[in-house]
GROMACS .gro file of C-alpha atoms in nm:
model
  153
    1UNK     CA    1   3.283   0.293  -0.739
    2UNK     CA    2   3.357   0.089  -0.429
    3UNK     CA    3   3.729   0.094  -0.509
    4UNK     CA    4   3.720   0.468  -0.583
    5UNK     CA    5   3.544   0.536  -0.252
    6UNK     CA    6   3.795   0.323  -0.068
    7UNK     CA    7   4.086   0.507  -0.230
    8UNK     CA    8   3.934   0.847  -0.144
    9UNK     CA    9   3.881   0.744   0.219
   10UNK     CA   10   4.235   0.605   0.237
   11UNK     CA   11   4.369   0.935   0.101
   12UNK     CA   12   4.174   1.118   0.370
   13UNK     CA   13   4.312   0.895   0.644
   14UNK     CA   14   4.666   0.940   0.509
   15UNK     CA   15   4.616   1.318   0.504
   16UNK     CA   16   4.480   1.306   0.858
   17UNK     CA   17   4.789   1.114   0.968
   18UNK     CA   18   5.016   1.396   0.853
   19UNK     CA   19   4.793   1.691   0.951
   20UNK     CA   20   4.674   1.584   1.298
   21UNK     CA   21   4.797   1.841   1.545
   22UNK     CA   22   4.873   2.088   1.267
   23UNK     CA   23   4.558   2.296   1.247
   24UNK     CA   24   4.194   2.275   1.162
   25UNK     CA   25   4.211   2.332   0.786
   26UNK     CA   26   4.410   2.015   0.711
   27UNK     CA   27   4.195   1.812   0.948
   28UNK     CA   28   3.879   1.950   0.786
   29UNK     CA   29   3.995   1.848   0.437
   30UNK     CA   30   4.104   1.505   0.564
   31UNK     CA   31   3.770   1.441   0.736
   32UNK     CA   32   3.581   1.561   0.427
   33UNK     CA   33   3.775   1.311   0.214
   34UNK     CA   34   3.707   1.032   0.463
   35UNK     CA   35   3.336   1.117   0.463
   36UNK     CA   36   3.320   1.142   0.084
   37UNK     CA   37   3.507   0.815   0.041
   38UNK     CA   38   3.285   0.636   0.290
   39UNK     CA   39   2.976   0.782   0.126
   40UNK     CA   40   3.085   0.653  -0.214
   41UNK     CA   41   3.213   0.319  -0.084
   42UNK     CA   42   2.917   0.215   0.133
   43UNK     CA   43   2.635   0.210  -0.125
   44UNK     CA   44   2.862   0.081  -0.402
   45UNK     CA   45   2.990  -0.201  -0.185
   46UNK     CA   46   2.636  -0.292  -0.075
   47UNK     CA   47   2.533  -0.301  -0.439
   48UNK     CA   48   2.819  -0.536  -0.529
   49UNK     CA   49   2.745  -0.768  -0.236
   50UNK     CA   50   2.375  -0.781  -0.312
   51UNK     CA   51   2.425  -0.830  -0.687
   52UNK     CA   52   2.631  -1.139  -0.613
   53UNK     CA   53   2.381  -1.281  -0.364
   54UNK     CA   54   2.144  -1.557  -0.470
   55UNK     CA   55   1.794  -1.410  -0.506
   56UNK     CA   56   1.642  -1.641  -0.243
   57UNK     CA   57   1.908  -1.549   0.016
   58UNK     CA   58   1.921  -1.173  -0.046
   59UNK     CA   59   1.735  -1.081   0.274
   60UNK     CA   60   1.954  -1.295   0.497
   61UNK     CA   61   2.271  -1.178   0.327
   62UNK     CA   62   2.174  -0.811   0.353
   63UNK     CA   63   2.076  -0.853   0.719
   64UNK     CA   64   2.408  -1.022   0.791
   65UNK     CA   65   2.596  -0.747   0.604
   66UNK     CA   66   2.423  -0.476   0.808
   67UNK     CA   67   2.474  -0.660   1.138
   68UNK     CA   68   2.846  -0.707   1.070
   69UNK     CA   69   2.875  -0.342   0.975
   70UNK     CA   70   2.721  -0.231   1.304
   71UNK     CA   71   2.932  -0.473   1.508
   72UNK     CA   72   3.251  -0.349   1.344
   73UNK     CA   73   3.152   0.016   1.403
   74UNK     CA   74   3.120  -0.064   1.772
   75UNK     CA   75   3.440  -0.268   1.791
   76UNK     CA   76   3.642  -0.014   1.593
   77UNK     CA   77   3.531   0.270   1.823
   78UNK     CA   78   3.634   0.069   2.128
   79UNK     CA   79   3.971  -0.027   1.980
   80UNK     CA   80   4.048   0.327   1.861
   81UNK     CA   81   3.966   0.475   2.202
   82UNK     CA   82   4.193   0.218   2.367
   83UNK     CA   83   4.476   0.309   2.127
   84UNK     CA   84   4.424   0.684   2.172
   85UNK     CA   85   4.435   0.663   2.551
   86UNK     CA   86   4.714   0.403   2.572
   87UNK     CA   87   4.993   0.666   2.613
   88UNK     CA   88   4.811   0.821   2.911
   89UNK     CA   89   4.876   0.719   3.267
   90UNK     CA   90   4.600   0.489   3.387
   91UNK     CA   91   4.473   0.751   3.631
   92UNK     CA   92   4.420   1.007   3.352
   93UNK     CA   93   4.212   0.788   3.123
   94UNK     CA   94   3.885   0.839   3.314
   95UNK     CA   95   3.920   1.216   3.262
   96UNK     CA   96   3.949   1.158   2.889
   97UNK     CA   97   3.641   0.938   2.885
   98UNK     CA   98   3.453   1.189   3.102
   99UNK     CA   99   3.520   1.462   2.846
  100UNK     CA  100   3.735   1.671   3.079
  101UNK     CA  101   4.064   1.615   2.897
  102UNK     CA  102   4.083   1.987   2.812
  103UNK     CA  103   4.167   2.049   3.177
  104UNK     CA  104   4.479   1.831   3.158
  105UNK     CA  105   4.834   1.959   3.134
  106UNK     CA  106   4.990   2.033   2.791
  107UNK     CA  107   5.220   1.731   2.831
  108UNK     CA  108   4.912   1.512   2.854
  109UNK     CA  109   4.776   1.670   2.536
  110UNK     CA  110   5.096   1.563   2.360
  111UNK     CA  111   5.047   1.210   2.489
  112UNK     CA  112   4.692   1.214   2.348
  113UNK     CA  113   4.824   1.343   2.016
  114UNK     CA  114   5.063   1.048   2.007
  115UNK     CA  115   4.772   0.815   2.079
  116UNK     CA  116   4.567   0.971   1.799
  117UNK     CA  117   4.860   0.932   1.558
  118UNK     CA  118   4.892   0.563   1.648
  119UNK     CA  119   4.516   0.511   1.604
  120UNK     CA  120   4.520   0.681   1.264
  121UNK     CA  121   4.808   0.459   1.151
  122UNK     CA  122   4.611   0.150   1.255
  123UNK     CA  123   4.305   0.281   1.068
  124UNK     CA  124   4.520   0.355   0.763
  125UNK     CA  125   4.649  -0.003   0.770
  126UNK     CA  126   4.295  -0.140   0.772
  127UNK     CA  127   4.189   0.106   0.501
  128UNK     CA  128   4.482  -0.002   0.285
  129UNK     CA  129   4.392  -0.369   0.334
  130UNK     CA  130   4.030  -0.290   0.245
  131UNK     CA  131   4.131  -0.096  -0.065
  132UNK     CA  132   4.352  -0.382  -0.184
  133UNK     CA  133   4.071  -0.630  -0.118
  134UNK     CA  134   3.816  -0.415  -0.304
  135UNK     CA  135   4.053  -0.369  -0.599
  136UNK     CA  136   4.124  -0.743  -0.610
  137UNK     CA  137   3.753  -0.821  -0.608
  138UNK     CA  138   3.691  -0.571  -0.888
  139UNK     CA  139   3.971  -0.722  -1.095
  140UNK     CA  140   3.835  -1.073  -1.044
  141UNK     CA  141   3.488  -0.957  -1.149
  142UNK     CA  142   3.631  -0.791  -1.459
  143UNK     CA  143   3.820  -1.111  -1.547
  144UNK     CA  144   3.501  -1.315  -1.507
  145UNK     CA  145   3.319  -1.073  -1.731
  146UNK     CA  146   3.586  -1.095  -2.001
  147UNK     CA  147   3.587  -1.474  -1.976
  148UNK     CA  148   3.207  -1.485  -2.014
  149UNK     CA  149   3.217  -1.250  -2.314
  150UNK     CA  150   3.497  -1.454  -2.472
  151UNK     CA  151   3.303  -1.777  -2.423
  152UNK     CA  152   2.989  -1.628  -2.574
  153UNK     CA  153   3.173  -1.486  -2.879
   0.00000   0.00000   0.00000
């Protein structure tokens, strides 16, 4: 399920990359896919991590997993905002962060759209790397299972 969730989220990010700036319907579907994929991936991934943890270390491992998750949420938000606002002139960035970007000129909106497209491509790259990692882990687990069954038979 973790791999399936990762693939669904990646599909949503890819769809977002091609629909951003093109209307609400495409963005809505893309965000729904990202949310669905994340909702499937998160619990399934936690289950895999915890099932592989030694019983005596489960609390520490789960605490570390949750802490890393929160740290990466914070870092990813910061990085994405930096990427989104990078095309803007330095003097316009505070308006974006203040939530008054709607008052900016249409040319500035196009610069923001470019920034969003760059950020989505970076996110898609990380999502692809995560999907490949999850699939590789699932394949290794399946191989271990076959090896164990073969040794027992």
